[in-house]
mmCIF file of C-alpha atoms in Angstrom:
data_model
loop_
_atom_site.group_PDB
_atom_site.id
_atom_site.type_symbol
_atom_site.label_atom_id
_atom_site.label_comp_id
_atom_site.label_asym_id
_atom_site.label_seq_id
_atom_site.Cartn_x
_atom_site.Cartn_y
_atom_site.Cartn_z
ATOM 1 C CA MET Q 1 -12.004 18.028 -2.315
ATOM 2 C CA LYS Q 2 -12.548 19.652 1.086
ATOM 3 C CA ASN Q 3 -13.992 16.907 3.278
ATOM 4 C CA ALA Q 4 -12.716 13.357 3.584
ATOM 5 C CA ALA Q 5 -14.089 10.351 5.419
ATOM 6 C CA VAL Q 6 -11.675 7.662 6.581
ATOM 7 C CA ILE Q 7 -13.359 4.340 7.333
ATOM 8 C CA GLY Q 8 -11.120 2.134 9.448
ATOM 9 C CA ALA Q 9 -8.348 3.416 11.683
ATOM 10 C CA GLY Q 10 -5.744 0.708 11.484
ATOM 11 C CA THR Q 11 -2.203 1.358 10.303
ATOM 12 C CA ILE Q 12 -3.260 2.393 6.776
ATOM 13 C CA GLY Q 13 -6.299 4.422 7.803
ATOM 14 C CA LEU Q 14 -4.362 6.416 10.389
ATOM 15 C CA SER Q 15 -1.653 7.204 7.852
ATOM 16 C CA TRP Q 16 -4.253 8.395 5.313
ATOM 17 C CA THR Q 17 -5.830 10.522 8.042
ATOM 18 C CA ALA Q 18 -2.563 12.341 8.689
ATOM 19 C CA LEU Q 19 -1.873 12.844 4.979
ATOM 20 C CA PHE Q 20 -5.373 14.167 4.232
ATOM 21 C CA ALA Q 21 -5.232 16.579 7.158
ATOM 22 C CA HIS Q 22 -1.760 17.744 6.161
ATOM 23 C CA HIS Q 23 -3.132 18.756 2.769
ATOM 24 C CA GLY Q 24 -5.901 20.828 4.286
ATOM 25 C CA LEU Q 25 -8.840 18.425 4.174
ATOM 26 C CA THR Q 26 -11.266 18.175 7.045
ATOM 27 C CA VAL Q 27 -11.182 14.493 8.009
ATOM 28 C CA ARG Q 28 -13.862 12.486 9.792
ATOM 29 C CA VAL Q 29 -12.465 9.143 10.863
ATOM 30 C CA THR Q 30 -14.461 6.247 12.238
ATOM 31 C CA ASP Q 31 -13.619 2.804 13.557
ATOM 32 C CA PRO Q 32 -15.329 0.551 16.141
ATOM 33 C CA ARG Q 33 -12.070 0.176 18.093
ATOM 34 C CA PRO Q 34 -12.556 1.391 21.678
ATOM 35 C CA ASP Q 35 -9.249 3.288 21.715
ATOM 36 C CA LEU Q 36 -9.953 5.336 18.585
ATOM 37 C CA ALA Q 37 -9.225 8.731 20.140
ATOM 38 C CA GLU Q 38 -5.930 7.526 21.617
ATOM 39 C CA ALA Q 39 -4.893 5.785 18.389
ATOM 40 C CA VAL Q 40 -5.555 8.883 16.287
ATOM 41 C CA SER Q 41 -3.706 11.117 18.748
ATOM 42 C CA GLN Q 42 -0.663 8.841 18.838
ATOM 43 C CA ALA Q 43 -0.583 8.488 15.052
ATOM 44 C CA LEU Q 44 -0.742 12.227 14.429
ATOM 45 C CA ALA Q 45 2.099 12.771 16.891
ATOM 46 C CA GLN Q 46 4.165 10.046 15.221
ATOM 47 C CA PHE Q 47 3.522 11.132 11.613
ATOM 48 C CA ALA Q 48 3.610 14.922 11.992
ATOM 49 C CA PRO Q 49 7.440 15.186 11.891
ATOM 50 C CA HIS Q 50 7.507 13.138 8.661
ATOM 51 C CA LEU Q 51 5.155 15.685 7.097
ATOM 52 C CA GLY Q 52 7.008 18.713 8.387
ATOM 53 C CA THR Q 53 4.176 19.879 10.617
ATOM 54 C CA THR Q 54 2.862 19.509 14.162
ATOM 55 C CA ALA Q 55 0.393 17.111 15.691
ATOM 56 C CA GLU Q 56 -1.684 20.090 16.837
ATOM 57 C CA ASP Q 57 -1.953 21.380 13.287
ATOM 58 C CA LEU Q 58 -3.102 18.005 11.971
ATOM 59 C CA ALA Q 59 -5.501 17.462 14.870
ATOM 60 C CA SER Q 60 -7.257 20.764 14.161
ATOM 61 C CA ARG Q 61 -8.682 19.199 10.985
ATOM 62 C CA VAL Q 62 -9.357 15.669 12.275
ATOM 63 C CA HIS Q 63 -12.655 14.727 13.906
ATOM 64 C CA LEU Q 64 -13.889 11.429 15.299
ATOM 65 C CA ALA Q 65 -17.197 10.119 13.949
ATOM 66 C CA GLU Q 66 -19.489 7.798 15.854
ATOM 67 C CA ASP Q 67 -20.225 5.651 12.812
ATOM 68 C CA VAL Q 68 -20.034 5.428 9.026
ATOM 69 C CA THR Q 69 -23.174 7.521 8.558
ATOM 70 C CA GLU Q 70 -21.717 10.437 10.495
ATOM 71 C CA SER Q 71 -18.298 10.186 8.877
ATOM 72 C CA VAL Q 72 -19.609 10.411 5.285
ATOM 73 C CA LYS Q 73 -22.417 12.937 5.755
ATOM 74 C CA ASP Q 74 -20.627 15.733 3.862
ATOM 75 C CA ALA Q 75 -17.688 13.836 2.365
ATOM 76 C CA ASP Q 76 -16.224 14.678 -1.023
ATOM 77 C CA VAL Q 77 -14.056 11.580 -0.871
ATOM 78 C CA VAL Q 78 -14.213 8.375 1.182
ATOM 79 C CA GLN Q 79 -11.181 6.156 1.785
ATOM 80 C CA GLU Q 80 -12.129 2.713 3.118
ATOM 81 C CA ASN Q 81 -9.533 0.696 5.038
ATOM 82 C CA GLY Q 82 -11.498 -2.220 6.395
ATOM 83 C CA PRO Q 83 -10.782 -5.957 6.515
ATOM 84 C CA GLU Q 84 -9.837 -7.915 3.385
ATOM 85 C CA ASN Q 85 -13.235 -9.562 3.294
ATOM 86 C CA VAL Q 86 -15.591 -9.485 0.302
ATOM 87 C CA GLU Q 87 -18.783 -9.722 2.344
ATOM 88 C CA PHE Q 88 -17.679 -6.902 4.627
ATOM 89 C CA LYS Q 89 -16.925 -4.669 1.651
ATOM 90 C CA LYS Q 90 -20.207 -5.556 -0.079
ATOM 91 C CA GLU Q 91 -22.190 -4.450 2.958
ATOM 92 C CA LEU Q 92 -20.082 -1.366 3.592
ATOM 93 C CA PHE Q 93 -20.070 -0.057 0.023
ATOM 94 C CA ALA Q 94 -23.813 -0.580 -0.307
ATOM 95 C CA LYS Q 95 -24.108 1.695 2.726
ATOM 96 C CA LEU Q 96 -21.625 4.204 1.306
ATOM 97 C CA VAL Q 97 -23.441 4.426 -2.026
ATOM 98 C CA ALA Q 98 -26.701 5.014 -0.179
ATOM 99 C CA GLU Q 99 -25.484 7.495 2.459
ATOM 100 C CA ALA Q 100 -22.489 9.411 1.073
ATOM 101 C CA PRO Q 101 -23.226 12.537 -1.001
ATOM 102 C CA ALA Q 102 -23.940 11.709 -4.632
ATOM 103 C CA HIS Q 103 -20.738 13.388 -5.800
ATOM 104 C CA ALA Q 104 -18.451 11.654 -3.285
ATOM 105 C CA LEU Q 105 -15.645 9.512 -4.667
ATOM 106 C CA LEU Q 106 -15.656 6.094 -2.979
ATOM 107 C CA LEU Q 107 -12.170 4.594 -2.714
ATOM 108 C CA SER Q 108 -10.974 1.346 -1.174
ATOM 109 C CA SER Q 109 -7.477 0.617 0.148
ATOM 110 C CA SER Q 110 -8.101 -3.066 -0.611
ATOM 111 C CA SER Q 111 -4.814 -4.952 -0.914
ATOM 112 C CA ALA Q 112 -6.029 -7.824 -3.071
ATOM 113 C CA ILE Q 113 -9.783 -7.697 -3.730
ATOM 114 C CA PRO Q 114 -10.849 -5.899 -6.963
ATOM 115 C CA SER Q 115 -13.834 -3.573 -6.599
ATOM 116 C CA THR Q 116 -15.927 -5.561 -9.096
ATOM 117 C CA ALA Q 117 -16.006 -8.343 -6.498
ATOM 118 C CA PHE Q 118 -18.018 -6.200 -4.074
ATOM 119 C CA THR Q 119 -20.016 -3.862 -6.350
ATOM 120 C CA ALA Q 120 -22.036 -6.284 -8.500
ATOM 121 C CA GLU Q 121 -25.287 -5.499 -6.677
ATOM 122 C CA ILE Q 122 -24.836 -1.709 -6.332
ATOM 123 C CA ASP Q 123 -24.099 1.312 -8.495
ATOM 124 C CA GLY Q 124 -20.326 1.112 -8.748
ATOM 125 C CA THR Q 125 -19.718 4.040 -11.099
ATOM 126 C CA ARG Q 126 -17.854 6.021 -8.432
ATOM 127 C CA VAL Q 127 -16.269 3.055 -6.639
ATOM 128 C CA LEU Q 128 -12.669 2.034 -7.343
ATOM 129 C CA ILE Q 129 -9.474 0.872 -5.689
ATOM 130 C CA GLY Q 130 -6.936 3.356 -4.345
ATOM 131 C CA HIS Q 131 -4.383 0.886 -2.967
ATOM 132 C CA PRO Q 132 -1.398 2.435 -1.175
ATOM 133 C CA PHE Q 133 1.778 0.965 0.222
ATOM 134 C CA ASN Q 134 2.380 1.220 3.947
ATOM 135 C CA PRO Q 135 2.648 3.907 5.162
ATOM 136 C CA PRO Q 136 0.747 5.965 2.548
ATOM 137 C CA HIS Q 137 1.767 9.314 4.039
ATOM 138 C CA LEU Q 138 5.352 8.430 3.034
ATOM 139 C CA ILE Q 139 5.287 5.918 0.169
ATOM 140 C CA PRO Q 140 4.124 7.766 -2.973
ATOM 141 C CA LEU Q 141 2.586 4.946 -5.017
ATOM 142 C CA VAL Q 142 -1.192 4.554 -5.191
ATOM 143 C CA GLU Q 143 -2.562 1.821 -7.458
ATOM 144 C CA VAL Q 144 -5.754 3.178 -9.019
ATOM 145 C CA VAL Q 145 -7.814 0.216 -10.222
ATOM 146 C CA PRO Q 146 -11.251 0.792 -11.746
ATOM 147 C CA GLY Q 147 -13.906 -1.894 -11.616
ATOM 148 C CA GLU Q 148 -16.214 -2.973 -14.414
ATOM 149 C CA GLN Q 149 -18.729 -0.252 -13.497
ATOM 150 C CA THR Q 150 -16.300 2.553 -12.636
ATOM 151 C CA SER Q 151 -16.750 5.640 -14.792
ATOM 152 C CA GLN Q 152 -13.834 7.327 -16.514
ATOM 153 C CA GLU Q 153 -14.760 10.504 -14.642
ATOM 154 C CA SER Q 154 -14.217 8.715 -11.327
ATOM 155 C CA VAL Q 155 -10.838 7.412 -12.483
ATOM 156 C CA ASP Q 156 -9.789 10.911 -13.546
ATOM 157 C CA ARG Q 157 -10.956 12.402 -10.252
ATOM 158 C CA ALA Q 158 -9.072 9.752 -8.270
ATOM 159 C CA VAL Q 159 -5.849 10.441 -10.193
ATOM 160 C CA GLU Q 160 -6.275 14.189 -9.648
ATOM 161 C CA PHE Q 161 -7.016 13.707 -5.946
ATOM 162 C CA TYR Q 162 -3.990 11.540 -5.208
ATOM 163 C CA THR Q 163 -1.745 13.774 -7.311
ATOM 164 C CA LEU Q 164 -2.793 16.796 -5.265
ATOM 165 C CA LEU Q 165 -1.778 14.826 -2.175
ATOM 166 C CA GLY Q 166 1.722 14.464 -3.588
ATOM 167 C CA ARG Q 167 1.215 10.778 -4.368
ATOM 168 C CA THR Q 168 2.092 8.934 -7.574
ATOM 169 C CA PRO Q 169 -1.108 7.341 -8.898
ATOM 170 C CA VAL Q 170 -0.793 4.623 -11.524
ATOM 171 C CA VAL Q 171 -3.955 3.467 -13.296
ATOM 172 C CA GLU Q 172 -3.978 -0.271 -13.929
ATOM 173 C CA ARG Q 173 -5.750 -1.412 -17.076
ATOM 174 C CA LYS Q 174 -7.104 -4.707 -15.803
ATOM 175 C CA GLU Q 175 -8.366 -6.024 -12.484
ATOM 176 C CA ILE Q 176 -6.239 -8.842 -11.085
ATOM 177 C CA PRO Q 177 -6.215 -10.170 -7.513
ATOM 178 C CA GLY Q 178 -3.448 -8.513 -5.522
ATOM 179 C CA PHE Q 179 -3.013 -5.834 -8.201
ATOM 180 C CA VAL Q 180 0.584 -5.250 -9.336
ATOM 181 C CA GLY Q 181 2.574 -4.184 -6.282
ATOM 182 C CA ASN Q 182 1.459 -6.987 -3.995
ATOM 183 C CA ARG Q 183 1.865 -9.613 -6.710
ATOM 184 C CA LEU Q 184 5.468 -8.546 -7.215
ATOM 185 C CA GLN Q 185 6.014 -8.445 -3.460
ATOM 186 C CA ASN Q 186 4.496 -11.885 -2.978
ATOM 187 C CA ALA Q 187 6.583 -13.390 -5.779
ATOM 188 C CA LEU Q 188 9.766 -12.121 -4.146
ATOM 189 C CA ASN Q 189 8.589 -13.132 -0.672
ATOM 190 C CA ARG Q 190 7.859 -16.669 -1.847
ATOM 191 C CA GLU Q 191 11.426 -17.138 -3.071
ATOM 192 C CA ALA Q 192 12.786 -15.433 0.060
ATOM 193 C CA ILE Q 193 10.888 -17.860 2.287
ATOM 194 C CA TYR Q 194 12.085 -20.796 0.193
ATOM 195 C CA LEU Q 195 15.733 -19.741 0.469
ATOM 196 C CA VAL Q 196 15.463 -19.454 4.247
ATOM 197 C CA GLU Q 197 13.628 -22.800 4.506
ATOM 198 C CA GLN Q 198 16.407 -24.450 2.516
ATOM 199 C CA GLY Q 199 19.037 -23.052 4.860
ATOM 200 C CA VAL Q 200 20.743 -20.987 2.158
ATOM 201 C CA VAL Q 201 20.601 -17.783 4.214
ATOM 202 C CA SER Q 202 19.015 -16.450 7.390
ATOM 203 C CA PRO Q 203 16.197 -13.847 7.290
ATOM 204 C CA ALA Q 204 18.605 -11.083 8.314
ATOM 205 C CA GLU Q 205 21.134 -12.123 5.657
ATOM 206 C CA LEU Q 206 18.482 -12.168 2.958
ATOM 207 C CA ASP Q 207 17.358 -8.662 3.960
ATOM 208 C CA LEU Q 208 20.976 -7.537 3.778
ATOM 209 C CA ILE Q 209 21.432 -9.028 0.293
ATOM 210 C CA LEU Q 210 18.324 -7.284 -1.010
ATOM 211 C CA THR Q 211 18.911 -3.898 0.599
ATOM 212 C CA ARG Q 212 22.546 -3.810 -0.570
ATOM 213 C CA SER Q 213 21.794 -4.745 -4.181
ATOM 214 C CA LEU Q 214 18.395 -5.034 -5.841
ATOM 215 C CA GLY Q 215 16.697 -2.757 -3.341
ATOM 216 C CA ILE Q 216 18.998 0.099 -4.300
ATOM 217 C CA ARG Q 217 18.656 -0.576 -8.021
ATOM 218 C CA TRP Q 218 14.887 -0.981 -8.008
ATOM 219 C CA ALA Q 219 14.385 2.115 -5.846
ATOM 220 C CA THR Q 220 16.068 4.185 -8.526
ATOM 221 C CA VAL Q 221 15.232 2.596 -11.894
ATOM 222 C CA GLY Q 222 12.943 -0.429 -11.446
ATOM 223 C CA PRO Q 223 13.409 -3.941 -12.886
ATOM 224 C CA PHE Q 224 12.886 -3.213 -16.601
ATOM 225 C CA LEU Q 225 15.128 -0.157 -16.847
ATOM 226 C CA GLY Q 226 17.607 -1.977 -14.611
ATOM 227 C CA SER Q 227 17.697 -4.848 -17.101
ATOM 228 C CA HIS Q 228 17.895 -2.426 -20.029
ATOM 229 C CA LEU Q 229 20.965 -0.852 -18.461
ATOM 230 C CA GLY Q 230 22.298 -4.288 -17.526
ATOM 231 C CA GLY Q 231 22.447 -5.105 -21.236
ATOM 232 C CA GLY Q 232 25.030 -2.383 -21.770
ATOM 233 C CA PRO Q 233 24.855 -0.390 -25.013
ATOM 234 C CA GLY Q 234 22.755 -3.208 -26.496
ATOM 235 C CA GLY Q 235 20.102 -2.577 -23.886
ATOM 236 C CA TYR Q 236 17.236 -4.908 -23.020
ATOM 237 C CA ARG Q 237 17.510 -6.672 -26.399
ATOM 238 C CA HIS Q 238 21.075 -7.759 -25.637
ATOM 239 C CA MET Q 239 20.063 -8.834 -22.123
ATOM 240 C CA ALA Q 240 17.115 -10.893 -23.404
ATOM 241 C CA GLU Q 241 19.018 -12.528 -26.259
ATOM 242 C CA HIS Q 242 22.153 -13.414 -24.301
ATOM 243 C CA ILE Q 243 21.051 -13.976 -20.713
ATOM 244 C CA GLY Q 244 17.350 -14.583 -21.258
ATOM 245 C CA LYS Q 245 17.730 -18.313 -21.903
ATOM 246 C CA SER Q 246 19.621 -18.964 -18.690
ATOM 247 C CA MET Q 247 17.183 -16.783 -16.758
ATOM 248 C CA LYS Q 248 14.280 -18.747 -18.219
ATOM 249 C CA LYS Q 249 15.862 -21.993 -17.065
ATOM 250 C CA MET Q 250 16.134 -20.506 -13.577
ATOM 251 C CA TRP Q 251 12.390 -19.737 -13.508
ATOM 252 C CA ALA Q 252 11.641 -23.455 -13.554
ATOM 253 C CA GLY Q 253 13.847 -23.916 -10.511
ATOM 254 C CA LEU Q 254 12.340 -21.178 -8.378
ATOM 255 C CA GLY Q 255 11.308 -22.426 -4.985
ATOM 256 C CA ASN Q 256 7.942 -23.513 -3.732
ATOM 257 C CA PRO Q 257 8.177 -23.217 0.069
ATOM 258 C CA SER Q 258 6.235 -25.808 1.996
ATOM 259 C CA GLN Q 259 5.201 -23.446 4.792
ATOM 260 C CA SER Q 260 4.036 -26.410 6.818
ATOM 261 C CA PRO Q 261 3.146 -25.490 10.405
ATOM 262 C CA GLU Q 262 6.602 -26.641 11.481
ATOM 263 C CA GLU Q 263 8.420 -24.682 8.760
ATOM 264 C CA GLN Q 264 6.304 -21.610 9.395
ATOM 265 C CA GLU Q 265 7.110 -21.735 13.099
ATOM 266 C CA ARG Q 266 10.816 -22.061 12.360
ATOM 267 C CA LEU Q 267 10.654 -19.043 10.048
ATOM 268 C CA ILE Q 268 8.750 -16.971 12.606
ATOM 269 C CA GLU Q 269 11.302 -17.819 15.286
ATOM 270 C CA ALA Q 270 14.178 -16.939 12.936
ATOM 271 C CA VAL Q 271 12.679 -13.530 12.145
ATOM 272 C CA GLU Q 272 11.982 -12.901 15.821
ATOM 273 C CA GLN Q 273 15.545 -13.867 16.669
ATOM 274 C CA ALA Q 274 16.846 -11.407 14.076
ATOM 275 C CA TYR Q 275 14.622 -8.449 14.951
ATOM 276 C CA GLY Q 276 12.771 -9.243 18.164
ATOM 277 C CA SER Q 277 15.163 -7.327 20.406
ATOM 278 C CA SER Q 278 13.824 -4.019 19.019
ATOM 279 C CA THR Q 279 10.326 -2.635 19.556
ATOM 280 C CA TYR Q 280 7.883 -2.180 16.698
ATOM 281 C CA SER Q 281 7.969 1.598 17.106
ATOM 282 C CA ASP Q 282 11.781 1.683 16.961
ATOM 283 C CA LEU Q 283 11.913 -0.521 13.865
ATOM 284 C CA ALA Q 284 9.166 1.485 12.138
ATOM 285 C CA GLU Q 285 10.876 4.774 12.945
ATOM 286 C CA THR Q 286 14.166 3.517 11.511
ATOM 287 C CA ARG Q 287 12.382 2.226 8.402
ATOM 288 C CA ASP Q 288 10.570 5.513 7.848
ATOM 289 C CA ARG Q 289 13.692 7.589 8.362
ATOM 290 C CA LYS Q 290 15.583 5.520 5.787
ATOM 291 C CA GLN Q 291 12.656 5.559 3.357
ATOM 292 C CA LEU Q 292 12.457 9.333 3.574
ATOM 293 C CA ALA Q 293 16.184 9.556 2.889
ATOM 294 C CA VAL Q 294 15.801 7.381 -0.217
ATOM 295 C CA LEU Q 295 12.838 9.426 -1.447
ATOM 296 C CA HIS Q 296 14.664 12.713 -0.929
ATOM 297 C CA ALA Q 297 17.743 11.397 -2.738
ATOM 298 C CA VAL Q 298 15.707 10.164 -5.717
ATOM 299 C CA GLU Q 299 13.733 13.408 -5.935
ATOM 300 C CA GLU Q 300 16.883 15.529 -5.849
ATOM 301 C CA ASN Q 301 18.590 13.684 -8.708
#
């Protein structure tokens, strides 16, 4: 992999661009946004310190392309980061299959749409999902999700590619809307919204509860190993046999937030009240600094 095409220069696409360039790939990025050059420049300056390099070094390997055709003309790998829209992806991937080199791996950062949904009418043997978590230049996980047509060779190449980028690719055995990470996130978010709607806690208090308990545990061992350890010497079996029944009863009582327009507005205002005094850039910088600290601590132990 020497040449990469990045289609879409939003938050995810810009982060991929920096990561690809940091690992020595020549990157051609394209997006119809009128401020593309400025957005790329700002992103490289913002992300370079996280990667232990300079914006100038990254920029030396990043080039702006006028359109998709130019961006993929000599690509070994394409990372698409467009809208979550099936029709958009159908049209785009038909173009990619036709215009990208025959050996190019065609990856989508789709957050919820499986590749089978937009490859039914094209050759999808080299098309698959490479779904990251924001921002992908920091968060290691990449969900690798093959479609019904995806070849095993393409899956293996995708795993090798992301591994060489220092990511942690996990191949998922079945396609399911939202994949695994976002389904887990949405399940937790649903209960979080419900608890705030019911007046149990404020948004800031809920964030504090999670970051001072489960967030620490899950960042180090995950939910299943956490439960296994929670069962003491008896492990997960003890946990399931002794606490499982009460946990199962709790499932039935999990919340179903209304999210009516009025409730949604109240929630938005509560979040803005908690965090609106800080700028997006300041909040993101604090988040990334803390995430790096967690990653470094986990890797060192």
